[in-house]
């Protein structure tokens, strides 16, 4: 990783697994279900969960809260009707406060098993916050839970959730939330071969750029990472995770969380290394990523250039947008 990118990541200070980033790229299509904690028959919680209307950023008239507990989950659950199986964007609403919990576990009941996303409820309140895009089964069932099982201090809050089908919508997503980096970072050259290093701090959520199947990587070079074999047959490589969010062999939808960025493997600072291969040929991912950032269909992986996107092949100065 180039030193300038390391410096930018450190200055940005985007650290901590509890960081909330707003949504992967790609807009959701119709079939949206919103469930408030006060929606009749749609919310369940034990007597340990209180009700409050104190915070001004609440959704509706009130919200539920509870103290942290490390003896079990004691989750509060939002039940939603999912009309058709497929990819769904899952978002949550909560009032933020400095006295609330900085590491609240949100549980999503995906078709492949429960996935937990940690949310800092001290920030980003009063708006819809994306947990990611997940594959959900059809039916009427508890889809999103808010767990008390956290060692962080402050109330955990359950207010409202929104589930939106993205099946039939965009087939692509940026590998990071659009708010994580400016567009200018997506045309940077790599140090010595066709790839890119995206300077974000440890704990930033990394997303699947398209549908595909995951193969876990764990070695001294890439560190913790994944190879995502896309529906197009290309391989999309993510390196230097601090944690995985998927298991080996998992099928994922565009925008589904794959892991948390970090500094594992052969790395000199926290960042996400991203590469694209067709067969054994490395491709420059810059044009692909710029298209995703701009919200347009990206070029086919086989049409991407094989050189001109590294300091070695292009020179020491910042690369101009390819194509």
Tab-separated table of C-alpha atoms in Angstrom:
chain	number	residue	atom	x	y	z
A	1	UNK	CA	0.000	0.000	0.000
A	2	UNK	CA	1.299	3.465	-0.856
A	3	UNK	CA	2.285	5.670	2.083
A	4	UNK	CA	-0.054	8.494	1.061
A	5	UNK	CA	-3.032	6.152	1.325
A	6	UNK	CA	-1.903	4.996	4.761
A	7	UNK	CA	-1.651	8.590	5.909
A	8	UNK	CA	-5.127	9.414	4.619
A	9	UNK	CA	-6.589	6.406	6.412
A	10	UNK	CA	-4.959	7.399	9.687
A	11	UNK	CA	-6.065	11.005	9.374
A	12	UNK	CA	-9.618	9.939	8.596
A	13	UNK	CA	-9.648	8.022	11.870
A	14	UNK	CA	-12.268	5.576	10.651
A	15	UNK	CA	-11.559	2.894	13.223
A	16	UNK	CA	-13.567	0.521	15.347
A	17	UNK	CA	-15.844	-2.381	14.508
A	18	UNK	CA	-18.840	-0.443	15.760
A	19	UNK	CA	-18.635	2.209	13.056
A	20	UNK	CA	-21.844	2.908	11.177
A	21	UNK	CA	-21.537	3.561	7.464
A	22	UNK	CA	-24.573	4.491	5.459
A	23	UNK	CA	-25.460	1.938	2.861
A	24	UNK	CA	-23.716	0.244	-0.041
A	25	UNK	CA	-24.086	1.693	-3.523
A	26	UNK	CA	-27.115	0.846	-5.611
A	27	UNK	CA	-30.699	1.943	-5.150
A	28	UNK	CA	-33.381	-0.373	-3.881
A	29	UNK	CA	-36.508	-1.041	-5.899
A	30	UNK	CA	-40.117	-1.423	-4.682
A	31	UNK	CA	-41.569	-3.796	-2.046
A	32	UNK	CA	-40.647	-1.922	1.114
A	33	UNK	CA	-41.900	-2.913	4.576
A	34	UNK	CA	-41.457	-0.596	7.581
A	35	UNK	CA	-42.018	-1.890	11.108
A	36	UNK	CA	-42.099	0.409	14.131
A	37	UNK	CA	-41.755	-0.856	17.685
A	38	UNK	CA	-45.348	0.255	18.212
A	39	UNK	CA	-46.748	-1.608	15.167
A	40	UNK	CA	-49.388	-3.987	16.499
A	41	UNK	CA	-48.275	-7.616	16.524
A	42	UNK	CA	-44.991	-6.824	14.808
A	43	UNK	CA	-42.656	-6.287	17.788
A	44	UNK	CA	-41.775	-8.605	20.673
A	45	UNK	CA	-39.514	-7.995	23.674
A	46	UNK	CA	-39.139	-9.207	27.228
A	47	UNK	CA	-40.106	-7.179	30.287
A	48	UNK	CA	-36.477	-6.032	30.466
A	49	UNK	CA	-37.181	-3.617	27.605
A	50	UNK	CA	-38.649	-0.273	28.617
A	51	UNK	CA	-40.543	2.290	26.537
A	52	UNK	CA	-39.521	5.941	26.138
A	53	UNK	CA	-40.516	8.988	24.107
A	54	UNK	CA	-37.702	11.187	25.461
A	55	UNK	CA	-35.378	11.384	22.428
A	56	UNK	CA	-36.257	13.824	19.660
A	57	UNK	CA	-34.803	11.640	16.861
A	58	UNK	CA	-37.228	8.763	17.432
A	59	UNK	CA	-39.298	7.147	14.688
A	60	UNK	CA	-42.989	7.481	15.527
A	61	UNK	CA	-44.141	8.273	19.041
A	62	UNK	CA	-41.717	6.178	21.104
A	63	UNK	CA	-38.938	3.580	21.132
A	64	UNK	CA	-37.768	0.673	23.301
A	65	UNK	CA	-34.576	0.525	25.353
A	66	UNK	CA	-32.719	-1.896	27.621
A	67	UNK	CA	-29.496	-2.129	29.599
A	68	UNK	CA	-26.594	-4.239	28.269
A	69	UNK	CA	-26.469	-7.854	29.434
A	70	UNK	CA	-23.694	-10.420	28.902
A	71	UNK	CA	-25.616	-13.446	30.155
A	72	UNK	CA	-27.584	-13.908	26.945
A	73	UNK	CA	-29.068	-12.134	23.951
A	74	UNK	CA	-32.579	-11.269	25.248
A	75	UNK	CA	-33.223	-9.767	21.816
A	76	UNK	CA	-36.147	-7.579	20.850
A	77	UNK	CA	-37.517	-8.675	17.457
A	78	UNK	CA	-39.214	-6.921	14.554
A	79	UNK	CA	-41.464	-9.195	12.488
A	80	UNK	CA	-41.858	-8.406	8.795
A	81	UNK	CA	-43.656	-9.971	5.865
A	82	UNK	CA	-41.216	-10.847	3.082
A	83	UNK	CA	-43.308	-11.530	-0.031
A	84	UNK	CA	-40.573	-13.171	-2.121
A	85	UNK	CA	-37.185	-14.694	-1.392
A	86	UNK	CA	-34.135	-12.780	-2.587
A	87	UNK	CA	-31.853	-9.874	-1.837
A	88	UNK	CA	-33.175	-7.240	0.574
A	89	UNK	CA	-31.737	-4.014	1.913
A	90	UNK	CA	-32.164	-3.923	5.702
A	91	UNK	CA	-32.138	-0.540	7.451
A	92	UNK	CA	-32.700	0.535	11.042
A	93	UNK	CA	-33.825	3.767	12.688
A	94	UNK	CA	-32.907	4.828	16.204
A	95	UNK	CA	-32.440	8.061	18.160
A	96	UNK	CA	-28.742	8.681	18.811
A	97	UNK	CA	-27.409	9.909	22.147
A	98	UNK	CA	-23.985	10.050	23.801
A	99	UNK	CA	-25.367	7.902	26.619
A	100	UNK	CA	-26.535	5.086	24.343
A	101	UNK	CA	-24.576	1.979	23.397
A	102	UNK	CA	-21.577	2.216	21.074
A	103	UNK	CA	-21.696	-1.474	20.062
A	104	UNK	CA	-25.311	-2.594	19.763
A	105	UNK	CA	-25.707	-6.001	18.046
A	106	UNK	CA	-28.398	-6.051	15.339
A	107	UNK	CA	-29.321	-9.565	14.177
A	108	UNK	CA	-30.615	-10.246	10.652
A	109	UNK	CA	-32.341	-13.594	10.090
A	110	UNK	CA	-31.018	-14.391	6.600
A	111	UNK	CA	-31.901	-17.499	4.614
A	112	UNK	CA	-28.424	-18.832	5.379
A	113	UNK	CA	-28.565	-18.190	9.142
A	114	UNK	CA	-28.371	-15.239	11.479
A	115	UNK	CA	-25.866	-12.463	10.783
A	116	UNK	CA	-24.919	-9.848	13.371
A	117	UNK	CA	-24.028	-6.251	12.538
A	118	UNK	CA	-22.612	-3.969	15.240
A	119	UNK	CA	-23.997	-0.426	15.295
A	120	UNK	CA	-22.806	2.633	17.215
A	121	UNK	CA	-26.050	4.121	18.562
A	122	UNK	CA	-24.260	7.208	19.803
A	123	UNK	CA	-24.153	8.594	16.253
A	124	UNK	CA	-26.024	8.659	12.913
A	125	UNK	CA	-29.438	8.715	14.592
A	126	UNK	CA	-32.701	10.146	13.331
A	127	UNK	CA	-32.379	8.597	9.854
A	128	UNK	CA	-32.337	5.230	8.135
A	129	UNK	CA	-29.008	3.461	8.636
A	130	UNK	CA	-28.153	0.506	6.405
A	131	UNK	CA	-27.099	-2.796	7.939
A	132	UNK	CA	-26.402	-4.121	4.437
A	133	UNK	CA	-28.095	-6.236	1.770
A	134	UNK	CA	-29.030	-9.777	2.789
A	135	UNK	CA	-30.695	-12.798	1.199
A	136	UNK	CA	-34.013	-13.342	3.009
A	137	UNK	CA	-36.493	-16.193	2.798
A	138	UNK	CA	-40.125	-15.525	1.920
A	139	UNK	CA	-42.649	-15.514	4.754
A	140	UNK	CA	-43.868	-13.644	7.803
A	141	UNK	CA	-41.321	-13.996	10.591
A	142	UNK	CA	-38.963	-12.116	12.972
A	143	UNK	CA	-36.451	-10.617	10.540
A	144	UNK	CA	-34.414	-8.122	12.601
A	145	UNK	CA	-33.457	-8.417	16.262
A	146	UNK	CA	-31.742	-6.016	18.654
A	147	UNK	CA	-29.627	-7.857	21.209
A	148	UNK	CA	-28.624	-6.821	24.735
A	149	UNK	CA	-25.489	-8.982	24.568
A	150	UNK	CA	-22.760	-6.352	24.511
A	151	UNK	CA	-19.943	-5.331	26.828
A	152	UNK	CA	-20.244	-1.665	25.818
A	153	UNK	CA	-22.038	0.705	28.168
A	154	UNK	CA	-25.251	2.660	27.608
A	155	UNK	CA	-28.783	1.705	26.605
A	156	UNK	CA	-29.384	-0.442	23.534
A	157	UNK	CA	-32.319	0.927	21.532
A	158	UNK	CA	-34.942	-0.716	19.304
A	159	UNK	CA	-37.041	1.793	17.363
A	160	UNK	CA	-37.907	0.843	13.759
A	161	UNK	CA	-36.686	-1.244	10.817
A	162	UNK	CA	-37.193	-1.062	7.061
A	163	UNK	CA	-36.811	-4.009	4.669
A	164	UNK	CA	-36.671	-3.345	0.914
A	165	UNK	CA	-36.464	-5.929	-1.861
A	166	UNK	CA	-33.590	-5.257	-4.244
A	167	UNK	CA	-34.251	-8.310	-6.420
A	168	UNK	CA	-34.605	-7.089	-9.962
A	169	UNK	CA	-32.890	-3.824	-9.060
A	170	UNK	CA	-29.225	-2.980	-9.411
A	171	UNK	CA	-27.003	-6.017	-9.868
A	172	UNK	CA	-23.965	-4.204	-8.493
A	173	UNK	CA	-22.682	-2.403	-5.410
A	174	UNK	CA	-19.594	-0.450	-4.459
A	175	UNK	CA	-17.242	-2.511	-2.256
A	176	UNK	CA	-17.529	0.217	0.413
A	177	UNK	CA	-20.319	2.543	1.437
A	178	UNK	CA	-20.376	5.525	-0.918
A	179	UNK	CA	-19.841	7.815	2.069
A	180	UNK	CA	-16.571	6.031	2.968
A	181	UNK	CA	-14.397	7.620	0.250
A	182	UNK	CA	-14.604	10.385	-2.365
A	183	UNK	CA	-14.733	9.494	-6.053
A	184	UNK	CA	-11.090	10.558	-6.489
A	185	UNK	CA	-9.891	7.537	-4.483
A	186	UNK	CA	-11.342	5.118	-7.031
A	187	UNK	CA	-8.947	6.075	-9.828
A	188	UNK	CA	-5.726	5.752	-7.796
A	189	UNK	CA	-2.956	3.516	-9.154
A	190	UNK	CA	-1.813	0.393	-7.338
A	191	UNK	CA	1.814	-0.036	-6.279
A	192	UNK	CA	3.047	-2.672	-8.731
A	193	UNK	CA	0.288	-4.563	-10.543
A	194	UNK	CA	-3.317	-4.202	-11.705
A	195	UNK	CA	-5.413	-3.650	-8.559
A	196	UNK	CA	-6.306	-0.821	-6.164
A	197	UNK	CA	-5.806	0.013	-2.475
A	198	UNK	CA	-8.703	1.874	-0.877
A	199	UNK	CA	-7.620	3.770	2.275
A	200	UNK	CA	-10.217	3.157	4.990
A	201	UNK	CA	-9.751	2.438	8.649
A	202	UNK	CA	-10.037	-0.888	10.425
A	203	UNK	CA	-13.644	-1.988	10.921
A	204	UNK	CA	-15.129	-0.457	7.746
A	205	UNK	CA	-17.740	-2.728	6.178
A	206	UNK	CA	-16.837	-4.307	2.817
A	207	UNK	CA	-19.592	-5.365	0.421
A	208	UNK	CA	-19.997	-7.786	-2.485
A	209	UNK	CA	-19.750	-5.858	-5.766
A	210	UNK	CA	-22.038	-8.393	-7.464
A	211	UNK	CA	-23.743	-11.719	-6.837
A	212	UNK	CA	-21.482	-14.721	-6.546
A	213	UNK	CA	-19.872	-17.387	-4.387
A	214	UNK	CA	-17.300	-16.727	-1.675
A	215	UNK	CA	-14.003	-18.527	-1.116
A	216	UNK	CA	-12.225	-17.571	2.117
A	217	UNK	CA	-8.588	-16.432	1.914
A	218	UNK	CA	-6.256	-16.590	4.923
A	219	UNK	CA	-2.575	-16.288	4.066
A	220	UNK	CA	0.509	-14.148	4.747
A	221	UNK	CA	0.023	-11.997	1.635
A	222	UNK	CA	-3.696	-11.192	1.433
A	223	UNK	CA	-4.234	-11.809	5.132
A	224	UNK	CA	-7.886	-12.413	5.904
A	225	UNK	CA	-9.904	-11.893	2.733
A	226	UNK	CA	-12.191	-13.433	0.152
A	227	UNK	CA	-12.322	-14.346	-3.498
A	228	UNK	CA	-15.796	-13.627	-4.826
A	229	UNK	CA	-16.458	-15.628	-7.988
A	230	UNK	CA	-19.074	-13.514	-9.730
A	231	UNK	CA	-21.977	-14.623	-11.872
A	232	UNK	CA	-19.846	-13.448	-14.822
A	233	UNK	CA	-17.065	-15.915	-13.942
A	234	UNK	CA	-14.605	-13.185	-12.940
A	235	UNK	CA	-12.913	-13.295	-9.533
A	236	UNK	CA	-13.181	-10.236	-7.301
A	237	UNK	CA	-10.533	-10.277	-4.569
A	238	UNK	CA	-10.739	-8.505	-1.189
A	239	UNK	CA	-7.714	-8.486	1.143
A	240	UNK	CA	-6.583	-7.392	4.622
A	241	UNK	CA	-9.879	-7.914	6.502
A	242	UNK	CA	-9.926	-7.729	10.272
A	243	UNK	CA	-12.931	-10.108	10.314
A	244	UNK	CA	-15.105	-12.106	7.926
A	245	UNK	CA	-18.885	-11.700	7.755
A	246	UNK	CA	-19.533	-14.721	5.517
A	247	UNK	CA	-18.517	-18.372	5.527
A	248	UNK	CA	-16.601	-20.328	2.914
A	249	UNK	CA	-18.813	-21.322	-0.018
A	250	UNK	CA	-21.562	-18.816	0.816
A	251	UNK	CA	-23.711	-17.409	-1.985
A	252	UNK	CA	-23.997	-13.637	-1.674
A	253	UNK	CA	-26.087	-10.872	-3.205
A	254	UNK	CA	-24.801	-7.495	-4.441
A	255	UNK	CA	-24.226	-5.229	-1.454
A	256	UNK	CA	-24.083	-8.075	1.072
A	257	UNK	CA	-21.446	-7.562	3.747
A	258	UNK	CA	-18.372	-9.759	3.250
A	259	UNK	CA	-16.190	-8.566	6.110
A	260	UNK	CA	-14.597	-5.712	7.998
A	261	UNK	CA	-11.485	-4.003	6.631
A	262	UNK	CA	-8.210	-4.126	8.504
A	263	UNK	CA	-4.438	-4.562	8.267
A	264	UNK	CA	-3.841	-8.332	8.130
A	265	UNK	CA	-1.337	-10.002	5.818
A	266	UNK	CA	1.319	-8.084	3.880
A	267	UNK	CA	0.057	-4.582	4.653
A	268	UNK	CA	1.637	-1.398	6.011
A	269	UNK	CA	-1.587	0.252	7.148
A	270	UNK	CA	-5.353	-0.350	7.300
A	271	UNK	CA	-7.033	-0.427	3.882
A	272	UNK	CA	-9.050	-2.571	1.503
A	273	UNK	CA	-7.093	-4.169	-1.342
A	274	UNK	CA	-9.432	-4.897	-4.269
A	275	UNK	CA	-8.604	-6.722	-7.488
A	276	UNK	CA	-10.350	-8.331	-10.462
A	277	UNK	CA	-9.157	-11.398	-12.384
A	278	UNK	CA	-10.488	-13.133	-15.477
A	279	UNK	CA	-8.831	-16.529	-15.538
A	280	UNK	CA	-5.243	-15.826	-14.495
A	281	UNK	CA	-5.257	-12.284	-15.923
A	282	UNK	CA	-5.291	-9.353	-13.522
A	283	UNK	CA	-7.521	-6.470	-14.637
A	284	UNK	CA	-7.450	-2.786	-13.661
A	285	UNK	CA	-10.549	-2.283	-11.464
A	286	UNK	CA	-10.561	1.536	-11.582
A	287	UNK	CA	-13.065	1.942	-14.456
A	288	UNK	CA	-15.321	-0.685	-12.907
A	289	UNK	CA	-15.343	1.135	-9.552
A	290	UNK	CA	-15.783	4.597	-11.056
A	291	UNK	CA	-18.871	3.369	-12.916
A	292	UNK	CA	-20.316	1.965	-9.690
A	293	UNK	CA	-19.639	5.242	-7.902
A	294	UNK	CA	-21.438	7.121	-10.688
A	295	UNK	CA	-24.415	4.748	-10.530
A	296	UNK	CA	-24.046	3.356	-14.048
A	297	UNK	CA	-23.601	-0.215	-15.262
A	298	UNK	CA	-19.903	-1.067	-15.058
A	299	UNK	CA	-17.907	-2.437	-18.012
A	300	UNK	CA	-17.549	-6.188	-18.325
A	301	UNK	CA	-14.545	-7.566	-16.437
A	302	UNK	CA	-13.116	-9.007	-19.654
A	303	UNK	CA	-13.033	-5.507	-21.204
A	304	UNK	CA	-10.998	-3.943	-18.401
A	305	UNK	CA	-7.345	-3.083	-19.194
A	306	UNK	CA	-4.510	-5.230	-17.904
A	307	UNK	CA	-1.992	-2.410	-17.414
A	308	UNK	CA	-1.761	1.341	-16.892
A	309	UNK	CA	-3.147	1.341	-13.369
A	310	UNK	CA	-0.011	0.858	-11.272
A	311	UNK	CA	2.889	3.102	-10.311
A	312	UNK	CA	5.205	0.649	-12.085
A	313	UNK	CA	3.332	0.734	-15.392
A	314	UNK	CA	2.212	4.347	-15.322
A	315	UNK	CA	4.817	6.285	-13.337
A	316	UNK	CA	4.903	7.834	-9.904
A	317	UNK	CA	2.180	10.452	-10.384
A	318	UNK	CA	-1.526	9.996	-9.701
A	319	UNK	CA	-3.244	8.170	-12.518
A	320	UNK	CA	-5.881	9.864	-14.668
A	321	UNK	CA	-9.248	8.110	-15.004
A	322	UNK	CA	-8.821	5.163	-17.367
A	323	UNK	CA	-10.817	5.314	-20.561
